[in-house]
Amino acid sequence: IINNTDLSNLDSSALHRINELVIAYNVAIENFPIGIGPNRNYIFNNLIDTIETFYGYYIINWGILGLLLQLILYVCILRIIKINW
């Protein structure tokens, strides 16, 4: 989908985020469900220089499983906070 779309009118920040999404998708498919782990040298030397997004960080490092666990943790924390307020 992204390869067939004209992205020439986007700024560098938006292009970086799209690139990060594509990399996260590829890592999620190739390393399902765990991801590639927290090896910063491998990530920065082979994939992308900076991970800027929530989904990019968790999917690239910890895979779909890590993203789901983090989202579940956030939901539980938000419920605890809501109960205590």
N, CA and C of each residue as an Amber inpcrd file, in Angstrom:
protein
   255
   0.8330000  -1.1940000   0.0000000   0.0000000   0.0000000   0.0000000
   0.8710000   1.2490000   0.0000000   1.8530000   1.3060000   0.8830000
   2.6860000   2.4950000   0.9930000   3.5750000   2.6600000  -0.2430000
   4.0260000   1.5560000  -0.8370000   4.8870000   1.6540000  -2.0130000
   4.1800000   2.2760000  -3.2040000   2.8650000   2.1380000  -3.2950000
   2.1190000   2.6620000  -4.4180000   1.5650000   4.0560000  -4.1700000
   1.8900000   4.6660000  -3.0430000   1.3710000   5.9690000  -2.6700000
   2.4460000   7.0310000  -2.8710000   2.0290000   8.1980000  -3.3780000
   2.9650000   9.3080000  -3.5540000   3.1740000   9.9850000  -2.2010000
   4.3690000   9.8920000  -1.6740000   4.6940000  10.4640000  -0.3740000
   5.5820000  11.6970000  -0.4980000   5.7190000  12.2240000  -1.6870000
   6.6380000  13.3370000  -1.9140000   6.2120000  14.6300000  -1.2260000
   4.9290000  14.7540000  -0.8940000   4.4640000  15.9870000  -0.2610000
   4.5320000  15.9420000   1.2670000   5.0580000  14.8660000   1.8420000
   5.1680000  14.7520000   3.2990000   6.5140000  15.2730000   3.7850000
   6.5190000  15.7990000   4.9940000   7.7860000  16.2670000   5.5650000
   8.5920000  15.0810000   6.0950000   9.8200000  15.3390000   6.4880000
  10.7130000  14.2630000   6.9080000  10.2240000  13.5590000   8.1700000
   9.5790000  14.2840000   9.0790000   9.0730000  13.6720000  10.3020000
   7.9690000  12.6540000   9.9950000   7.0610000  13.0240000   9.1230000
   5.9830000  12.1020000   8.7420000   6.5400000  10.8960000   7.9990000
   7.4990000  11.1210000   7.1190000   8.1200000  10.0030000   6.4030000
   8.8410000   9.0610000   7.3600000   9.4940000   9.6220000   8.3860000
  10.1760000   8.7890000   9.3790000   9.1610000   7.9080000  10.1100000
   8.0370000   8.4660000  10.4840000   7.0170000   7.6900000  11.1950000
   6.4110000   6.6030000  10.3060000   6.2110000   6.9110000   9.0330000
   5.7130000   5.8900000   8.1030000   6.7480000   4.7840000   7.9480000
   8.0140000   5.1630000   7.8090000   9.0860000   4.1810000   7.7140000
   9.1410000   3.3140000   8.9730000   8.9720000   3.9330000  10.1190000
   8.9730000   3.1930000  11.3840000   7.8060000   2.2100000  11.4490000
   6.6480000   2.6180000  10.9650000   5.4870000   1.7340000  10.9220000
   5.7450000   0.5330000  10.0140000   6.3560000   0.7580000   8.8660000
   6.6740000  -0.3340000   7.9400000   7.6800000  -1.2890000   8.5790000
   8.7060000  -0.7460000   9.2180000   9.7070000  -1.5840000   9.8880000
   9.0650000  -2.3810000  11.0180000   8.2210000  -1.7340000  11.8190000
   7.5410000  -2.4270000  12.9170000   6.6620000  -3.5530000  12.3750000
   5.9660000  -3.2980000  11.2850000   5.1260000  -4.3300000  10.6700000
   5.9780000  -5.5130000  10.2210000   7.0830000  -5.2240000   9.5290000
   7.9530000  -6.3010000   9.0470000   8.5530000  -7.0970000  10.1950000
   8.9900000  -6.4230000  11.2510000   9.5440000  -7.1160000  12.4200000
   8.4650000  -7.9770000  13.0690000   7.2430000  -7.4490000  13.1720000
   6.1510000  -8.1990000  13.7910000   5.8390000  -9.4710000  13.0070000
   5.8690000  -9.3830000  11.6880000   5.5780000 -10.5550000  10.8580000
   6.7260000 -11.5570000  10.8950000   7.9580000 -11.0720000  10.7660000
   9.1220000 -11.9610000  10.6960000   9.4920000 -12.5750000  12.0410000
   9.1620000 -11.9090000  13.1420000   9.5600000 -12.3770000  14.4750000
   8.3590000 -12.5520000  15.3830000   7.2730000 -13.0370000  14.8350000
   6.0440000 -13.2030000  15.6070000   6.2270000 -14.2680000  16.6680000
   5.7640000 -14.1150000  17.8830000   5.1130000 -12.9670000  18.4800000
   6.0440000 -12.1330000  19.3480000   7.3350000 -12.4820000  19.4150000
   8.2290000 -11.9180000  20.4270000   8.9640000 -10.6600000  19.9880000
   9.2590000 -10.4490000  18.7360000  10.0590000  -9.2900000  18.3190000
  11.5320000  -9.6330000  18.2990000  12.3890000  -8.6210000  18.2100000
  13.8330000  -8.8870000  18.1100000  14.5840000  -8.6050000  19.3930000
  13.8960000  -8.1430000  20.4220000  14.5500000  -7.8840000  21.6910000
  15.1640000  -6.4950000  21.7600000  15.7430000  -6.1600000  22.9010000
  16.2160000  -4.7980000  23.1370000  17.6400000  -4.5210000  22.6440000
  18.0890000  -5.1950000  21.6010000  19.4400000  -5.0070000  21.1080000
  19.5220000  -3.6960000  20.3190000  19.8750000  -2.6160000  21.0180000
  19.9130000  -1.2810000  20.3970000  20.8960000  -1.2090000  19.2380000
  22.0420000  -1.8380000  19.3700000  23.0310000  -1.7940000  18.2910000
  22.4740000  -2.4050000  17.0170000  21.8220000  -3.5410000  17.1260000
  21.2400000  -4.1680000  15.9470000  20.1530000  -3.2840000  15.3460000
  19.2790000  -2.7520000  16.1840000  18.1770000  -1.9220000  15.7020000
  18.7100000  -0.6900000  14.9880000  19.6280000   0.0150000  15.6010000
  20.1110000   1.2700000  15.0300000  21.0480000   1.0520000  13.8440000
  21.7660000  -0.0490000  13.8110000  22.6700000  -0.3050000  12.6880000
  21.9790000  -0.9460000  11.4960000  20.8830000  -1.6660000  11.7270000
  20.2550000  -2.4290000  10.6520000  18.8390000  -1.9990000  10.3000000
  18.1470000  -1.3260000  11.1940000  16.7420000  -1.0390000  10.9360000
  16.4430000   0.4480000  10.8170000  16.6510000   1.1870000  11.9020000
  16.2470000   2.5910000  11.9480000  17.1090000   3.3140000  12.9720000
  17.3720000   4.5920000  12.7260000  18.2750000   5.3260000  13.6240000
  17.5960000   5.7860000  14.9040000  16.3150000   6.0980000  14.8580000
  15.6030000   6.5630000  16.0440000  14.1980000   5.9770000  16.0570000
  13.8130000   5.4120000  17.1950000  12.4370000   4.9290000  17.3660000
  11.6900000   6.0030000  18.1400000  10.6740000   6.5950000  17.5160000
   9.9840000   7.7230000  18.1230000   8.5910000   7.4020000  18.6540000
   8.0290000   6.3030000  18.2620000   6.6280000   6.0640000  18.5970000
   6.4550000   4.9140000  19.5720000   5.3380000   4.9390000  20.2580000
   4.9750000   3.8900000  21.2060000   4.9090000   2.5320000  20.5180000
   4.1360000   2.4680000  19.4300000   3.9660000   1.1860000  18.7480000
   5.2850000   0.7070000  18.1570000   6.0840000   1.6410000  17.6080000
   7.3640000   1.2510000  17.0250000   8.2850000   0.6380000  18.0590000
   8.3710000   1.2680000  19.2180000   9.2430000   0.7660000  20.2780000
   8.8320000  -0.6370000  20.7150000   7.5700000  -0.8050000  21.0670000
   7.1450000  -2.0960000  21.6100000   7.0840000  -3.1930000  20.5640000
   6.6710000  -2.8800000  19.3510000   6.6180000  -3.9370000  18.3310000
   8.0200000  -4.3430000  17.8970000   8.8950000  -3.3760000  17.6380000
  10.2450000  -3.7240000  17.1950000  11.0060000  -4.4630000  18.2870000
  10.9340000  -3.9790000  19.5150000  11.6750000  -4.6230000  20.6000000
  11.0050000  -5.8920000  21.1200000   9.7300000  -5.8480000  21.3610000
   9.0630000  -6.9380000  22.0810000   7.9790000  -7.6390000  21.2930000
   7.7480000  -7.2360000  20.0500000   6.7860000  -7.9150000  19.1990000
   5.3410000  -7.6040000  19.5640000   4.4540000  -8.2940000  18.8980000
   3.0220000  -8.1220000  19.1370000   2.6830000  -8.4750000  20.5780000
   3.2940000  -9.5220000  21.0850000   3.0490000  -9.9330000  22.4660000
   3.4350000  -8.8320000  23.4500000   4.5760000  -8.2110000  23.2470000
   5.0100000  -7.1240000  24.1180000   4.0990000  -5.9200000  24.0500000
   3.6390000  -5.5700000  22.8380000   2.7130000  -4.4560000  22.6840000
   1.4050000  -4.7420000  23.4140000   0.8710000  -5.9390000  23.2480000
  -0.3790000  -6.2970000  23.9280000  -0.2200000  -6.2870000  25.4440000
   0.8800000  -6.8260000  25.9460000   1.1040000  -6.8250000  27.3890000
   1.2270000  -5.4000000  27.9340000   1.9070000  -4.5290000  27.2040000
   2.0430000  -3.1440000  27.6400000   0.7000000  -2.4310000  27.6460000
  -0.1180000  -2.6580000  26.6220000  -1.4390000  -2.0410000  26.5790000
  -2.3260000  -2.5470000  27.7160000  -2.2490000  -3.8470000  28.0060000
  -3.0110000  -4.4080000  29.1290000  -2.5520000  -3.7840000  30.4420000
  -1.2380000  -3.6340000  30.5990000  -0.6950000  -2.9970000  31.8070000
  -1.2190000  -1.5720000  31.9430000  -1.2120000  -0.8060000  30.8640000
  -1.7200000   0.5640000  30.9040000  -3.1950000   0.6090000  31.2860000
  -3.9780000  -0.2900000  30.7220000  -5.4090000  -0.3320000  31.0500000
  -5.6020000  -0.6470000  32.5300000  -4.8580000  -1.6100000  33.0550000
  -4.9610000  -1.9570000  34.4770000  -4.5660000  -0.7810000  35.3610000
  -3.4840000  -0.0940000  35.0130000  -3.0500000   1.0630000  35.7990000
  -4.1030000   2.1650000  35.7540000  -4.6610000   2.4160000  34.5790000
  -5.7040000   3.4450000  34.4730000  -6.9310000   3.0880000  35.3020000
  -7.2890000   1.8210000  35.3320000  -8.4350000   1.4060000  36.1580000
  -8.1420000   1.5820000  37.6430000  -6.9330000   1.2640000  38.0590000
  -6.5480000   1.4350000  39.4570000  -6.5980000   2.9170000  39.8350000
  -6.0550000   3.7570000  38.9690000  -6.0750000   5.1850000  39.2220000
  -7.5070000   5.6970000  39.2970000  -8.3470000   5.2480000  38.3900000
  -9.7540000   5.6890000  38.3750000 -10.4740000   5.2480000  39.6400000
 -10.2040000   4.0390000  40.1240000 -10.8460000   3.5370000  41.3420000
 -10.4050000   4.3580000  42.5550000  -9.1360000   4.7260000  42.6080000
  -8.6020000   5.4540000  43.7640000  -8.9200000   6.9370000  43.7610000
  -9.4500000   7.4730000  42.6570000  -9.7900000   8.9040000  42.6280000
 -11.1550000   9.0330000  43.1250000
